[in-house]
C-alpha cells in the first residue's frame, strides 16, 4: 500500500468519524444534553435515503434539501418539548447531564422500536456514487470522497461561523458559561435549542452520507453513537475543529495500523489513542482547561 | 324458600360439582387446545439483521402453513392441533437468550422451543435445552465442536456442519481449478475476529497446507470495521488469484463494494455470510455474478422451488440461499416427528429426529449422529441464482465459473 493510498484512506475514514461526531459535539457541548439517542437519529435519515433511492429514485444529495430542515426541526422540537422541563429543573446544575442521559436513553428505545416495527431488523444497503475516482494514481470510492469533502466544508464552515460571527459568539458564550450568559442579554434556552437543532441537522446529513456506502440496520445506531462519543471527548467537547482533528487522528491511526501491522488491531489502537489523548489532555485536544 | 328446597339446591350443586370433576377427568383424554411453541430470537441488537433474514421469516412461514392447514395432526387424539406462539426478544444477548429459554420452558411451559440465530447464541442456549430435555434444532450454527457436543447434548441437533467441512470443500475445489491451470497457488484471506471467522480461517489454513496452497495474506479484522481499504489494498498487491473473506453481512457488503471500487479483481472471489442474502443481489445486481460464498442451493430441485415461492408469498421477502432452507428443513423435521409420535412426547420426538427419515425442501434427509451432513458448502452467483458448486461430487452441483468474469 503506497503513501497516497494510506493518506487518502486515512483522511476519508477520519472525515467520516469527524462528520459522525459533529452533531453530538454541538448537542453536548453547547446544549449540555448528552444525547444517547444520537445514533438512532442518524439511522432514521439513512432509512429515508434508502427508500428515496430504491423506491422513488431520488438522489440522496437532493434528499438533503428535505433532510436538513427536517433533522433540525425534529431535534429542536425534542429540545423544546422533552428537554426544556429538564433544563428548567436542573437550573444549570450538574443534574441536567444525568437527567438528559436517562431521557435520551429512553428515547433511543422508542426511536429504535419505531424503526424496527416499520422497517424490520434487516440490513439495508443501496448503491450510489460508488464509482472509482483516480487521485494521484490511487483509487478511491467517490461516495467516501464526498464524505471527506462534506466533513471539511461543514466542519470548517461551522467553525468559522462560531468563531467569526456574532451569533457564533452567542453560542460559544452559552457553551462556556451557561449560568452567566443571560446576564449579557443572551437567551440561553433558545440558543441551546438552536444548537441542539443544528446538531440534529448535522446528524441527518451524516445519516444520509453514511447510507451511501455502509450497510445499516435499525439496531446499528448505538455503534455510531459510541464512535461519536469517543471523537467528541477526544476533540474537546463542543469544539467542531476538535471533532475533525480527533476524527482524522483515529482514521489515520486505524489505517496505518491496518496497513502496516494488523487490521485486527484497529479497535485496540482506537482505544489506545483515546486513552493517550485523555492522559495528556484530560479535556480533549481542543478542550477548555475547566468547564 | 324453605329448608328442603335449600337442601335440594345444595344437593344439586354437589352433584353438579362432582359431575364437573368427573367430566374434567374425562377431558384430560382429549387433545390439547394448542401446541405451544416458544422462541427467543434477536429482534433487536447486533443479531437482528441475520435473524430477520434467516430465522424469523421461516418461523413465521412454518406457523402460518401449519395453522392454515388446521394444525399438526396428533393421531393419539385423531385431531389437528394448531400452534400457539410465545415469542421473546433476546436483544442479541446470549445471557438474555438463556434466561428467556429458561422462562419459556419453566414458566410458559411451552411444548417446544425454537432456537435463536447464530453459532454463539445456539451454543449458549444448548445447556438449557439439555437440562430440560428439549430438542435443540441448531440450524444456524457452524461449529467444529458439533461432533463432540452431540455426545454430551443428547437433545441437540446440528444442521449447518462444521467449519472444517466448508474450508475443505472450498480448498478442494480450488485445487481442482489450480490443476486445470485456471488459478495460481496463492490465497489472500481475511476473517472477522469472532467464533465463526476464526474457526473457518483456522480450518482454511490447515486445508490450504494440505492442498498445496500458500496463504500470502492472512489477517483478521474486528467486528464493526467501517473501512476495508487497507485490507483490500494490501491483499491486492500479493498476487493471489484467490481472495477469501470469512465475513458477516455488513462487512460482506463493504468488502464487495470496496473491492469493486479499489479494483481488487481476483479470479476467485469468496465472501462470507450475507453474500447469499437477497439484499446482496439487490445491491450489486450484475456485479454479484461469480462471487462465491458458503451455502448455495440446488435450484432445479422442485421442492426447493416451491419453498422459495411460498417463502416470498408469505413473508414478502426473498429467502437467503444458505441457512434459510436449512432452518425450514429443521422445522419440517420437527413437524413430521411430532406427527409420527402422534402426541406431545418430547422424548419420543427427539428419538424420531435422531433416527427418522424426512421429506424436506432439501430432499430426503436422515441425520447422522444428530447432524445434517447433506449440505452444500460452496455456492456461486450464476445468472442471478446462487447455485451450489461444492461438494463437486454431489448430484445437483453446478460447475464453478473460474476465472470470475467481472461485469
XYZ file of N, CA, C and O in Angstrom, chain A residues 1 5 9 13 16-17 112 116 121-127 130-132 139-141 143-144 212-215 219 223-224 255 258-259 261-264 266-267, chain B residues 43-46 48-50 52-53 217 219-227 229-231 233-234 236 249-250 253-254 257-258 260-263 277 279 283 317:
312
model
N 0.851 -1.185 0.000
C 0.000 0.000 0.000
C 0.887 1.236 0.000
O 1.711 1.409 0.893
N -2.197 6.082 -1.094
C -3.311 5.227 -0.690
C -3.633 5.438 0.779
O -4.795 5.597 1.173
N -6.971 7.038 2.320
C -7.821 6.142 3.112
C -7.975 6.694 4.530
O -9.083 6.716 5.082
N -11.565 8.031 6.135
C -12.120 7.427 7.346
C -12.216 8.476 8.460
O -13.210 8.553 9.181
N -15.114 10.719 7.923
C -16.349 10.048 8.324
C -16.530 10.147 9.842
O -17.598 10.514 10.331
N -15.469 9.827 10.580
C -15.556 9.882 12.043
C -15.856 11.299 12.525
O -16.673 11.507 13.426
N -35.729 3.448 18.119
C -35.296 2.165 17.568
C -36.488 1.231 17.383
O -36.602 0.552 16.360
N -37.749 -0.501 14.019
C -37.829 -1.961 13.910
C -39.207 -2.397 13.446
O -39.345 -3.279 12.597
N -35.712 -5.753 11.173
C -34.340 -5.746 11.678
C -33.298 -5.965 10.597
O -32.109 -6.044 10.880
N -33.763 -6.062 9.358
C -32.888 -6.345 8.220
C -31.788 -5.325 7.976
O -31.953 -4.172 8.302
N -30.706 -5.775 7.341
C -29.719 -4.823 6.833
C -30.266 -4.170 5.580
O -30.950 -4.807 4.790
N -29.963 -2.896 5.426
C -30.365 -2.198 4.212
C -29.125 -1.588 3.570
O -28.223 -1.137 4.260
N -29.124 -1.569 2.276
C -27.982 -1.031 1.563
C -28.384 -0.728 0.132
O -29.217 -1.433 -0.437
N -27.856 0.325 -0.415
C -28.096 0.630 -1.828
C -26.800 1.158 -2.419
O -25.850 1.439 -1.690
N -26.776 1.242 -3.712
C -25.549 1.710 -4.344
C -25.762 3.115 -4.878
O -26.720 3.370 -5.604
N -20.840 4.949 -6.236
C -19.752 4.061 -5.814
C -18.687 3.979 -6.906
O -17.871 3.073 -6.936
N -18.700 4.940 -7.822
C -17.716 4.941 -8.907
C -16.314 5.159 -8.360
O -16.132 5.683 -7.268
N -15.343 4.728 -9.166
C -13.961 4.858 -8.745
C -13.382 6.188 -9.212
O -13.558 6.564 -10.368
N -6.745 4.729 -6.186
C -8.184 4.576 -6.439
C -8.985 4.785 -5.162
O -8.658 4.216 -4.132
N -10.022 5.605 -5.262
C -10.913 5.793 -4.103
C -12.360 5.792 -4.582
O -12.635 6.054 -5.743
N -13.258 5.476 -3.649
C -14.681 5.484 -3.978
C -15.201 6.916 -3.898
O -14.891 7.637 -2.961
N -18.154 8.082 -3.274
C -19.039 8.431 -2.150
C -18.261 8.684 -0.850
O -18.608 9.535 -0.053
N -17.165 7.946 -0.679
C -16.356 8.164 0.521
C -15.597 9.494 0.431
O -15.397 10.173 1.435
N -24.894 5.863 2.006
C -24.403 5.684 0.632
C -23.382 4.553 0.526
O -23.215 3.964 -0.527
N -22.685 4.264 1.612
C -21.648 3.226 1.459
C -21.556 2.232 2.603
O -20.814 1.263 2.501
N -22.313 2.440 3.693
C -22.280 1.443 4.759
C -23.641 0.774 4.863
O -24.655 1.460 4.875
N -23.656 -0.578 4.922
C -24.935 -1.224 5.163
C -25.390 -0.893 6.578
O -24.561 -0.776 7.475
N -30.913 -1.490 14.265
C -30.288 -1.586 15.587
C -28.815 -1.197 15.595
O -28.085 -1.517 16.525
N -23.758 1.806 17.742
C -22.369 1.721 17.285
C -21.851 3.102 16.858
O -20.736 3.497 17.200
N -22.688 3.828 16.130
C -22.279 5.167 15.679
C -22.188 6.134 16.854
O -21.296 6.969 16.921
N -5.914 3.347 9.859
C -5.427 2.970 8.533
C -3.960 2.537 8.587
O -3.565 1.555 7.953
N -3.740 -0.852 10.309
C -4.289 -1.901 9.447
C -3.344 -2.209 8.297
O -3.211 -3.350 7.875
N -2.660 -1.189 7.777
C -1.782 -1.402 6.635
C -0.448 -2.010 7.030
O 0.070 -2.880 6.341
N 0.636 -3.089 10.413
C 0.764 -4.074 11.489
C -0.287 -5.170 11.315
O 0.017 -6.255 10.823
N -1.516 -4.906 11.680
C -2.542 -5.931 11.568
C -3.909 -5.266 11.639
O -4.180 -4.493 12.561
N -4.797 -5.558 10.664
C -6.127 -4.960 10.719
C -6.892 -5.369 11.978
O -7.832 -4.694 12.385
N -6.490 -6.489 12.580
C -7.160 -6.954 13.789
C -6.958 -6.011 14.963
O -7.671 -6.079 15.960
N -7.168 -2.635 14.860
C -7.722 -1.294 14.670
C -8.545 -0.839 15.871
O -8.456 0.317 16.284
N -9.320 -1.745 16.416
C -10.151 -1.393 17.557
C -9.269 -1.053 18.757
O -9.510 -0.085 19.486
N -34.702 -9.716 18.077
C -35.484 -8.749 17.311
C -34.784 -7.389 17.317
O -35.074 -6.531 16.503
N -33.876 -7.225 18.270
C -33.073 -6.004 18.308
C -31.612 -6.389 18.527
O -31.315 -7.526 18.874
N -30.717 -5.426 18.348
C -29.299 -5.683 18.605
C -28.577 -6.219 17.385
O -29.136 -6.317 16.302
N -27.327 -6.575 17.602
C -26.412 -6.908 16.513
C -26.860 -8.125 15.701
O -26.598 -8.219 14.518
N -29.973 -8.948 15.052
C -31.307 -8.764 14.473
C -31.267 -8.876 12.948
O -32.198 -9.404 12.342
N -30.190 -8.408 12.340
C -30.072 -8.457 10.879
C -30.136 -9.885 10.366
O -30.955 -10.208 9.510
N -29.264 -10.735 10.895
C -29.242 -12.139 10.471
C -30.540 -12.845 10.806
O -31.081 -13.612 10.006
N -33.554 -11.628 11.097
C -34.718 -11.245 10.305
C -34.607 -11.704 8.857
O -35.578 -11.667 8.121
N -33.416 -12.120 8.444
C -33.280 -12.670 7.093
C -33.495 -14.180 7.131
O -34.209 -14.745 6.299
N -1.620 -13.660 2.265
C -2.132 -12.607 3.147
C -3.151 -13.268 4.053
O -4.027 -13.992 3.590
N -5.129 -12.148 7.567
C -5.328 -11.221 8.684
C -6.776 -11.273 9.152
O -7.671 -11.618 8.383
N -6.963 -10.879 10.409
C -8.336 -10.767 10.909
C -8.678 -9.284 11.085
O -7.788 -8.446 11.141
N -9.953 -8.982 11.178
C -10.379 -7.600 11.442
C -11.497 -7.640 12.469
O -12.248 -8.613 12.554
N -11.636 -6.582 13.275
C -12.646 -6.612 14.346
C -14.060 -6.341 13.838
O -14.244 -5.726 12.782
N -15.038 -6.792 14.612
C -16.449 -6.523 14.309
C -16.674 -5.010 14.318
O -16.125 -4.311 15.152
N -17.466 -4.540 13.380
C -17.774 -3.110 13.336
C -16.800 -2.307 12.495
O -16.835 -1.087 12.513
N -15.901 -2.979 11.763
C -14.975 -2.263 10.881
C -15.750 -1.545 9.782
O -16.613 -2.144 9.145
N -15.457 -0.261 9.598
C -16.237 0.526 8.643
C -15.468 0.888 7.387
O -15.965 1.595 6.519
N -14.243 0.428 7.323
C -13.456 0.724 6.124
C -12.511 -0.437 5.871
O -11.718 -0.808 6.725
N -10.484 -0.470 3.152
C -9.480 -0.018 2.186
C -8.090 -0.594 2.451
O -7.481 -1.152 1.525
N -7.553 -0.482 3.673
C -6.195 -1.006 3.893
C -6.101 -2.502 3.591
O -5.147 -2.950 2.946
N -7.098 -3.236 4.044
C -7.092 -4.689 3.846
C -7.105 -5.032 2.361
O -6.329 -5.861 1.876
N -6.381 -3.092 -0.252
C -5.176 -2.641 -0.954
C -3.992 -3.567 -0.679
O -3.178 -3.835 -1.563
N -3.892 -4.053 0.562
C -2.813 -4.993 0.894
C -2.979 -6.293 0.125
O -2.037 -6.804 -0.473
N -4.483 -6.835 -2.550
C -4.343 -6.616 -3.989
C -2.898 -6.798 -4.442
O -2.636 -7.337 -5.507
N -22.646 -10.167 7.473
C -23.358 -9.367 6.461
C -22.870 -7.931 6.239
O -22.603 -7.571 5.077
N -22.729 -7.080 7.278
C -22.331 -5.703 6.950
C -20.951 -5.632 6.305
O -20.749 -4.890 5.338
N -20.896 -6.811 2.584
C -21.292 -5.748 1.660
C -20.122 -4.783 1.413
O -19.825 -4.405 0.290
N -19.489 -4.415 2.528
C -18.389 -3.454 2.471
C -17.235 -3.983 1.615
O -16.689 -3.277 0.765
N -18.169 -4.057 -2.106
C -18.258 -2.723 -2.695
C -16.866 -2.109 -2.861
O -16.519 -1.562 -3.894
N -16.067 -2.230 -1.786
C -14.749 -1.598 -1.858
C -13.804 -2.337 -2.798
O -12.942 -1.725 -3.426
N -14.708 -3.613 -5.516
C -15.106 -3.132 -6.838
C -14.462 -1.774 -7.113
O -13.848 -1.571 -8.160
N -14.564 -0.847 -6.167
C -14.039 0.491 -6.431
C -12.517 0.522 -6.401
O -11.899 1.278 -7.130
N -11.910 -0.310 -5.562
C -10.449 -0.263 -5.451
C -9.762 -1.183 -6.454
O -8.539 -1.269 -6.497
N -10.578 -1.901 -7.224
C -10.002 -2.693 -8.301
C -9.355 -4.001 -7.858
O -8.360 -4.432 -8.435
N -27.606 -13.512 0.699
C -28.848 -12.806 1.019
C -29.427 -12.143 -0.232
O -28.681 -11.696 -1.105
N -30.559 -9.292 -0.379
C -30.057 -7.919 -0.385
C -28.794 -7.789 -1.234
O -28.560 -6.772 -1.879
N -28.403 -5.245 -4.219
C -27.478 -4.126 -4.186
C -26.494 -4.169 -5.352
O -26.243 -3.165 -5.993
N -40.552 -11.297 1.350
C -39.144 -11.090 1.003
C -38.598 -12.369 0.384
O -39.209 -13.425 0.468
